XYZ file of N, CA and C in Angstrom:
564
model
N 84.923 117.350 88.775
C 85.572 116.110 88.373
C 86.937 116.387 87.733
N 86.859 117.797 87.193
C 88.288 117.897 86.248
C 89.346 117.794 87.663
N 88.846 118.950 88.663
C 90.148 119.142 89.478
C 90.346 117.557 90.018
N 90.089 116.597 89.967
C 90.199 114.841 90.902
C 91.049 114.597 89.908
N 90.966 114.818 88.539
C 92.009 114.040 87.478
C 93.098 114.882 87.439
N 93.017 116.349 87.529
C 94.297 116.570 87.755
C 94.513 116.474 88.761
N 94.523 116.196 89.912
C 95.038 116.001 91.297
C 95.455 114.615 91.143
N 95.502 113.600 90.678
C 95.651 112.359 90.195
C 96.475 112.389 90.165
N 96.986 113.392 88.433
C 98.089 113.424 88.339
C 99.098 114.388 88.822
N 98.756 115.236 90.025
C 99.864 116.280 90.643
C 100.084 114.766 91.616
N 99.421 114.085 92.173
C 99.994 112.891 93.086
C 101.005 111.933 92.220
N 100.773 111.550 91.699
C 101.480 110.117 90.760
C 102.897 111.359 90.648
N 102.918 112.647 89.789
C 104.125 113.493 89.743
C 104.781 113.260 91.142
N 104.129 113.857 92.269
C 105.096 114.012 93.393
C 105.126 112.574 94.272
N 104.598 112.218 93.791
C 104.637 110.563 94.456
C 106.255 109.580 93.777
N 106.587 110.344 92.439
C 107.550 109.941 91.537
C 108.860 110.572 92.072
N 108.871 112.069 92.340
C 109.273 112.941 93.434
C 109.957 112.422 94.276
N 109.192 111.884 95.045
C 109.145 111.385 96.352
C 110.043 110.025 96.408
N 109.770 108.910 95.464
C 110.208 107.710 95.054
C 111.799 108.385 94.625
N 111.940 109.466 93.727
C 113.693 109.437 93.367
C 114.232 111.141 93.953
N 114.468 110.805 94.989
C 114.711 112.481 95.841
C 115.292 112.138 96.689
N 116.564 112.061 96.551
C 117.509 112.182 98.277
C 118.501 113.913 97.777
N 118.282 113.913 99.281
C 118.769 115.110 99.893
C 117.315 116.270 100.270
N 116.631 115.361 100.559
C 115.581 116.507 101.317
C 115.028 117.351 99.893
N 113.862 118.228 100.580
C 113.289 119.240 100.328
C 113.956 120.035 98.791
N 115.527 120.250 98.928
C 115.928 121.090 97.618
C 115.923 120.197 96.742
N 116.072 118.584 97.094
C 116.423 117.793 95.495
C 114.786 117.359 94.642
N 113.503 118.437 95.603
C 112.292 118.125 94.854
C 112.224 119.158 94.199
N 112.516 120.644 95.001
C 112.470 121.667 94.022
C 113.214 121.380 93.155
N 114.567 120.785 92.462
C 115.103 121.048 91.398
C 113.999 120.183 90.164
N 113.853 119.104 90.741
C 112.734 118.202 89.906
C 111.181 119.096 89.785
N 111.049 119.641 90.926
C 109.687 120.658 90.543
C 110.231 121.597 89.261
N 111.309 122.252 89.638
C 111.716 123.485 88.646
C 111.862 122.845 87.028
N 112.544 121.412 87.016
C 112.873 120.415 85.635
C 111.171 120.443 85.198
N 110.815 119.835 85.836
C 109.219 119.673 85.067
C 108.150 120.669 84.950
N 108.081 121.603 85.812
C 107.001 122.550 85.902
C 107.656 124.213 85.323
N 108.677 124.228 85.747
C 109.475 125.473 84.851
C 109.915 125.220 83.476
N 110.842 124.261 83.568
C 111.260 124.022 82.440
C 110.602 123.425 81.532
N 109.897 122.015 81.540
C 109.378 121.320 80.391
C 107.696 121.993 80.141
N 107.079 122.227 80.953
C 105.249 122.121 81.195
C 105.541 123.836 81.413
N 105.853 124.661 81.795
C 105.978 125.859 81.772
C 104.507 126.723 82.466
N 104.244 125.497 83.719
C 102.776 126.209 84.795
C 103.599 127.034 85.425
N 104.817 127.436 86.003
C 105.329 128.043 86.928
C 106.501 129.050 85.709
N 106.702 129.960 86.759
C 108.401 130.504 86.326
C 108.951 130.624 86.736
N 110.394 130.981 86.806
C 111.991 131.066 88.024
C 110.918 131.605 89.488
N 110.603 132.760 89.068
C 110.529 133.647 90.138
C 109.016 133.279 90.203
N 107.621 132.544 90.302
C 106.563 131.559 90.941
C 107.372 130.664 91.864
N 108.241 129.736 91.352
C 108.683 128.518 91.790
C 109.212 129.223 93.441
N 110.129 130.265 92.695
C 111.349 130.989 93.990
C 110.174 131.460 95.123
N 109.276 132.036 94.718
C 108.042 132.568 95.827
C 107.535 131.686 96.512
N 106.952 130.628 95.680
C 106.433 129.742 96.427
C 106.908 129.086 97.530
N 108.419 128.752 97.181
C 109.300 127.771 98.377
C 109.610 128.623 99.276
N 110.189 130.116 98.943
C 110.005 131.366 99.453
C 109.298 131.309 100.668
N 107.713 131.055 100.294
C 106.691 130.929 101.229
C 106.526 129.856 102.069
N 106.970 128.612 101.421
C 106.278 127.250 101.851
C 108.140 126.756 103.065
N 108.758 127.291 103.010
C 110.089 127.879 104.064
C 109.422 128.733 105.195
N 108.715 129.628 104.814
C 108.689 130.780 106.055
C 107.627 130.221 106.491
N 106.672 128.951 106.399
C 105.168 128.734 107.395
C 106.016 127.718 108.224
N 105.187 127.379 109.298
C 105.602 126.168 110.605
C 105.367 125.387 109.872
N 106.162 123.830 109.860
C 106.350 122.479 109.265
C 107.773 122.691 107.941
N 107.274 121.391 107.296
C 108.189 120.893 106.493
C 108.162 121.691 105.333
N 109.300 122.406 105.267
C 109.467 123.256 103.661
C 108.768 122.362 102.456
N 108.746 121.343 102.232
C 108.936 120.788 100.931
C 107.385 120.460 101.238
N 106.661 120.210 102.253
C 105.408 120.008 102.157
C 104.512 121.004 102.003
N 104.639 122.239 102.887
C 104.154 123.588 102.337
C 104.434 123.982 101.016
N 105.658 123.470 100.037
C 105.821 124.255 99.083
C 104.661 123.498 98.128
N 104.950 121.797 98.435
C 103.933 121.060 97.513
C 102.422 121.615 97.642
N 101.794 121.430 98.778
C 100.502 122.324 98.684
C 100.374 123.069 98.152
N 101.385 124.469 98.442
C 100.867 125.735 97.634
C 100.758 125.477 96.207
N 101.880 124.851 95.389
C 101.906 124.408 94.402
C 100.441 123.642 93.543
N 100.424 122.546 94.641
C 99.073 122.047 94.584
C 97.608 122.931 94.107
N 97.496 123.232 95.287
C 96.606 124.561 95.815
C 96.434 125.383 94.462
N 97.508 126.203 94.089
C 97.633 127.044 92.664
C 96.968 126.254 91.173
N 97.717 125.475 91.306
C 96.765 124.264 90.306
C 95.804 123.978 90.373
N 95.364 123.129 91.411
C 93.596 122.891 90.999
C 92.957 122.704 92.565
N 93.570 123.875 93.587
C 92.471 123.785 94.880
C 92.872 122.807 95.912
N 92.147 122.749 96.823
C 92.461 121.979 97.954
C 93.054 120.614 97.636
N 91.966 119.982 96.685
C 92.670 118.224 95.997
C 94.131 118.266 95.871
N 94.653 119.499 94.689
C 95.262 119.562 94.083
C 96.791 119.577 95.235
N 96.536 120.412 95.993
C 97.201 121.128 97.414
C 97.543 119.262 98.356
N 96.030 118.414 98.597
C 96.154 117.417 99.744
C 96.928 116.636 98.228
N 96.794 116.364 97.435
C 97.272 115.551 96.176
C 98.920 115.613 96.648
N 99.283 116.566 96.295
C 100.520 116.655 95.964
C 101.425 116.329 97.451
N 100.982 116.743 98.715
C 101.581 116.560 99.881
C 101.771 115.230 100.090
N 100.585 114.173 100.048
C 100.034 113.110 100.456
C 101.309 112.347 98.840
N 101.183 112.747 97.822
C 102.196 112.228 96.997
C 103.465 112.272 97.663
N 103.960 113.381 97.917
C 105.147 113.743 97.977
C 105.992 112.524 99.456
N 105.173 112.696 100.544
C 105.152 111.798 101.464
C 105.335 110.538 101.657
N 104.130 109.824 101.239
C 104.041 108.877 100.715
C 105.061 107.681 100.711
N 106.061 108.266 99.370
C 107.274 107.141 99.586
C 108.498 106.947 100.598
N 108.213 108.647 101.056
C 109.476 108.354 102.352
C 109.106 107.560 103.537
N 107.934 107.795 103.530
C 107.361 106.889 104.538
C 107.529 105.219 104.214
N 107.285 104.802 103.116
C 107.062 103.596 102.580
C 108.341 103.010 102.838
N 109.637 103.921 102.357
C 110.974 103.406 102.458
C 111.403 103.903 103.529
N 111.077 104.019 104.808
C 111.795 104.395 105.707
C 110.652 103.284 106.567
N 110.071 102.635 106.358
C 109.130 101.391 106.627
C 110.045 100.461 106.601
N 110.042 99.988 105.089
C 110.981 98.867 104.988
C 112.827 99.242 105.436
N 113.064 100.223 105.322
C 114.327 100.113 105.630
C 114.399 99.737 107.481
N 113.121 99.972 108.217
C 113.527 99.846 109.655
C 113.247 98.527 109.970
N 112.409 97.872 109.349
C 111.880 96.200 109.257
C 113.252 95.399 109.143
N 114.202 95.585 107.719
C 115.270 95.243 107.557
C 116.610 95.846 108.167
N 116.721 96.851 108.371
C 117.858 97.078 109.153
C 119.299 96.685 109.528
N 118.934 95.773 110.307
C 120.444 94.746 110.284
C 120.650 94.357 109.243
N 120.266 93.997 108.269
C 120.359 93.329 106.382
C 121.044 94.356 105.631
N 120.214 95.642 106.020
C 120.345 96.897 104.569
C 121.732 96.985 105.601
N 122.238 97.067 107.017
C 123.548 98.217 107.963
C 124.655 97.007 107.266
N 124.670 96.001 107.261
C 125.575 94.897 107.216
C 125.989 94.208 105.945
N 125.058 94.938 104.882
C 125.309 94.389 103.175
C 126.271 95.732 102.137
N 127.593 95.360 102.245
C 128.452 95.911 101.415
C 127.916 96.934 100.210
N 126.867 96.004 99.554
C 126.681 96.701 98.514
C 124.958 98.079 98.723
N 124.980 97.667 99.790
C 123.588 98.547 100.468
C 125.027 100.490 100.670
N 125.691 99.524 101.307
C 126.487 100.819 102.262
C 127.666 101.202 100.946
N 127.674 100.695 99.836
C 127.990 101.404 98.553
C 127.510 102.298 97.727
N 126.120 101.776 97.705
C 125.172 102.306 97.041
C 124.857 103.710 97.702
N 124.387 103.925 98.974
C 124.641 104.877 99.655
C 125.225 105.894 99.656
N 126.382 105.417 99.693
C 127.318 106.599 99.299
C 127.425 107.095 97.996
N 127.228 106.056 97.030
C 127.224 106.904 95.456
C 126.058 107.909 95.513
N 124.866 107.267 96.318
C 123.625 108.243 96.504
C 124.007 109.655 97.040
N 124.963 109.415 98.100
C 125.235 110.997 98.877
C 126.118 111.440 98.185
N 126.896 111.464 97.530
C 127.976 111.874 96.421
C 127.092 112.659 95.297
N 125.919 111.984 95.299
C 124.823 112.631 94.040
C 124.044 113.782 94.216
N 123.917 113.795 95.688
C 122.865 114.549 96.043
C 123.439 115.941 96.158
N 124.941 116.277 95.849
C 125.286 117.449 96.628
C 125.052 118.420 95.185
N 125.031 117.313 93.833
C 125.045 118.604 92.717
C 123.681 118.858 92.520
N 123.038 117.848 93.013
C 121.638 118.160 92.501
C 121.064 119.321 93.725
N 121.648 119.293 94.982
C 120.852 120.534 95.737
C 121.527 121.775 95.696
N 123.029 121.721 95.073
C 123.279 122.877 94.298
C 122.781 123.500 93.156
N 122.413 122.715 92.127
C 121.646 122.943 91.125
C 120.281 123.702 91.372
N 119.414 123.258 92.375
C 118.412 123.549 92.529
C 118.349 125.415 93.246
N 119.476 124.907 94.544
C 120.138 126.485 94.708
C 120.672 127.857 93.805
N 121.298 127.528 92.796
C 121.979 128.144 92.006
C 120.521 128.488 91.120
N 119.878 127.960 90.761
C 118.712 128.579 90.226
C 118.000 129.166 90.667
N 117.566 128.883 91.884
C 116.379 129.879 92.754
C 117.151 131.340 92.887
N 118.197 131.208 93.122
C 119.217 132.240 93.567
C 119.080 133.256 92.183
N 118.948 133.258 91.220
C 118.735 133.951 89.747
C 118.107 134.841 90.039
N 116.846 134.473 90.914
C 115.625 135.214 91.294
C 115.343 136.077 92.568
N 116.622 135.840 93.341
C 116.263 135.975 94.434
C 117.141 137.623 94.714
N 117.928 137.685 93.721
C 118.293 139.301 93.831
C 118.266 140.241 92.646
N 116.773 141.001 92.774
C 116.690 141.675 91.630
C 117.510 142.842 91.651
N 118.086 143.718 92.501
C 119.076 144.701 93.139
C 120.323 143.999 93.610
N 121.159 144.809 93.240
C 122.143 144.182 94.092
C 122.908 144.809 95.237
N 121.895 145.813 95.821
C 121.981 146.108 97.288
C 121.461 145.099 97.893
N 120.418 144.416 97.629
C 119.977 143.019 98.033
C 121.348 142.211 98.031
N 122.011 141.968 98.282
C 123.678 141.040 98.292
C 123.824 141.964 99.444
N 123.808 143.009 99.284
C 124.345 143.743 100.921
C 123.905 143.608 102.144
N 121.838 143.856 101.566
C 121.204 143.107 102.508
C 121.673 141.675 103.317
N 121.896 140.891 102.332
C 121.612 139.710 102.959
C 123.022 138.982 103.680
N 124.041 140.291 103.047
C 125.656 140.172 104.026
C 125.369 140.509 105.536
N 124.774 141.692 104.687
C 123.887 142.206 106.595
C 123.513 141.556 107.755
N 122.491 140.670 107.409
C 121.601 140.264 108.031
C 122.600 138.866 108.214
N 123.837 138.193 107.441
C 124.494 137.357 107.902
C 125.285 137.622 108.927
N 126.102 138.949 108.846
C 126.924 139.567 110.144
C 126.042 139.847 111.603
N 124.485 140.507 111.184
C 124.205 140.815 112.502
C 123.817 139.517 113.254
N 123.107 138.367 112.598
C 123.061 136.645 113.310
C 124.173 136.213 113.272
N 125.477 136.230 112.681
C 126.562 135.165 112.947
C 127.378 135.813 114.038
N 127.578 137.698 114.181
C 128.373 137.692 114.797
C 127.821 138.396 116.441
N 126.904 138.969 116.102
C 126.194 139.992 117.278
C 124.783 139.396 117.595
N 124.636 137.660 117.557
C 123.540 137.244 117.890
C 122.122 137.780 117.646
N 122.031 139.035 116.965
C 120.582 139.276 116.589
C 119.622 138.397 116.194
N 118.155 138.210 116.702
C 117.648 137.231 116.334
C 117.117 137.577 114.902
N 117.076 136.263 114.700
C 116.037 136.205 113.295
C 114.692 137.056 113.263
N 113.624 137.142 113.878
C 112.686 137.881 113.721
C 112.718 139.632 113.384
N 114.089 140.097 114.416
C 114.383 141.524 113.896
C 115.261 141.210 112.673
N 115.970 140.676 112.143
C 116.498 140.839 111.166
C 115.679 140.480 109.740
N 114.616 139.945 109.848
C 113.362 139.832 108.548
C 112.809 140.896 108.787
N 112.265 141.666 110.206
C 111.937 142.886 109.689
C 112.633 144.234 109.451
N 113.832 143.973 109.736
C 115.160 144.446 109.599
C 115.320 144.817 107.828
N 115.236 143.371 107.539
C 115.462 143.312 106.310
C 114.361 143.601 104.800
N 112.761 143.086 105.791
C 111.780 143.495 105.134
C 111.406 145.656 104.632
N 112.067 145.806 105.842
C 111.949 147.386 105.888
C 113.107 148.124 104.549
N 114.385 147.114 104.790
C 115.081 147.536 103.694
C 114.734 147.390 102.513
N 114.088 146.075 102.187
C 113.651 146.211 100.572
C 112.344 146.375 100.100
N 111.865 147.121 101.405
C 110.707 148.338 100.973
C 111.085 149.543 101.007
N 112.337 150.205 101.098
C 112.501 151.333 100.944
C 113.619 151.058 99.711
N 114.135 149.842 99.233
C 114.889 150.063 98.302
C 113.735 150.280 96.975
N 112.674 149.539 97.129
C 111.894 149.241 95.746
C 111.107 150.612 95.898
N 111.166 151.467 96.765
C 110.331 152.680 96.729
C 111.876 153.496 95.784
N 112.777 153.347 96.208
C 113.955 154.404 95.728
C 114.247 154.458 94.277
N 113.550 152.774 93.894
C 113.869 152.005 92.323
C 112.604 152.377 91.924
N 112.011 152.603 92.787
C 110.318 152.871 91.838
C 109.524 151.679 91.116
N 110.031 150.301 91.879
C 109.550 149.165 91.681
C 110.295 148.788 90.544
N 111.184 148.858 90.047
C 111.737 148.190 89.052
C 112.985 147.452 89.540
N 113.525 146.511 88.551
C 114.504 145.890 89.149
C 115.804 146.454 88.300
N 117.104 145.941 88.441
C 118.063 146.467 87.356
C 117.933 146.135 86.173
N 117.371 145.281 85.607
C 116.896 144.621 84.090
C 115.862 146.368 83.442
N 115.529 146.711 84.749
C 114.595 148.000 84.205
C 113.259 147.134 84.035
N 112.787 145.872 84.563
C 111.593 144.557 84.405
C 110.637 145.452 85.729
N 109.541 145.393 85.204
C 108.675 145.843 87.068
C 108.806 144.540 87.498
């Protein structure tokens, strides 16, 4: 019964999520990272960074894999269908009514104002959310070389993505063997 009440409330959270989130997938992580890193302190930089980490690299929607796992970590399957089924939820709801109305919301001045103050908003908040994960995401900073790497061999010599993750996976298993698992902080 405990895990149904907290799954309750991992839904009503990402259901809230869901209700104030434009710009996709990064403007929930920054609100995941505000409430669950920062204020409630269930996660840390580098949980949060793994998780999306992970819930990025499975087939489907980043932001729905990340909510599950999230879920999932908390209180189990509920916790996991809770948070997806939250997160969902309202885009669906408002992308309901916005297709019902349509000609009303394309043709009202202050619809196609509002809008734009919305997309004007969204660019600091999915920087924000970037600029933080990013903290975590290079404990070496041959890792920066890596990942120049792996930008030159896809942007300029077409290498696919699959050799260049294991391209890249091979490199920072032989860097963390060379570091002896530590990072530059000297942190395991």
């Amino acid at each position: 019964m405990k895990d149904w009440k907290r799954a309750a409330g991992l839904f009503l959270r990402f259901f809230s999520f869901g209700c104030f989130t434009f710009g996709g997938g990064w403007g929930i992580i920054a609100q995941m990272h505000r409430e669950y890193v920062d204020k409630q302190r269930i996660l840390t930089e580098q949980e949060l960074l793994d998780t999306t980490s992970l819930g990025k690299s499975l087939p489907g929607v980043m932001i729905s894999n990340t909510a599950f796992l999230f879920g999932y970590r908390v209180c189990g399957i509920p916790g996991g269908l809770a948070c997806v089924f939250g997160v969902a939820l309202p885009p669906i709801i408002i992308l309901t009514v916005i297709t019902i109305f349509y000609r009303q919301f394309r043709s009202n001045p202050y619809i196609v104002k509002m809008m734009n103050g919305v997309r004007a908003a969204v660019v600091p908040i999915i920087l924000n959310a970037l600029i933080r994960l990013c903290k975590g995401t290079y404990p070496y900073k041959s890792c920066v070389l890596i990942t120049c790497a792996a930008f030159f061999l896809n942007f300029f010599f077409g290498v696919g993505c699959a050799v260049i993750v294991l391209l890249s996976a091979t490199a920072g298993i032989l860097i963390c063997r060379m570091k002896g698992g530590r990072n530059e902080d000297g942190d395991s």
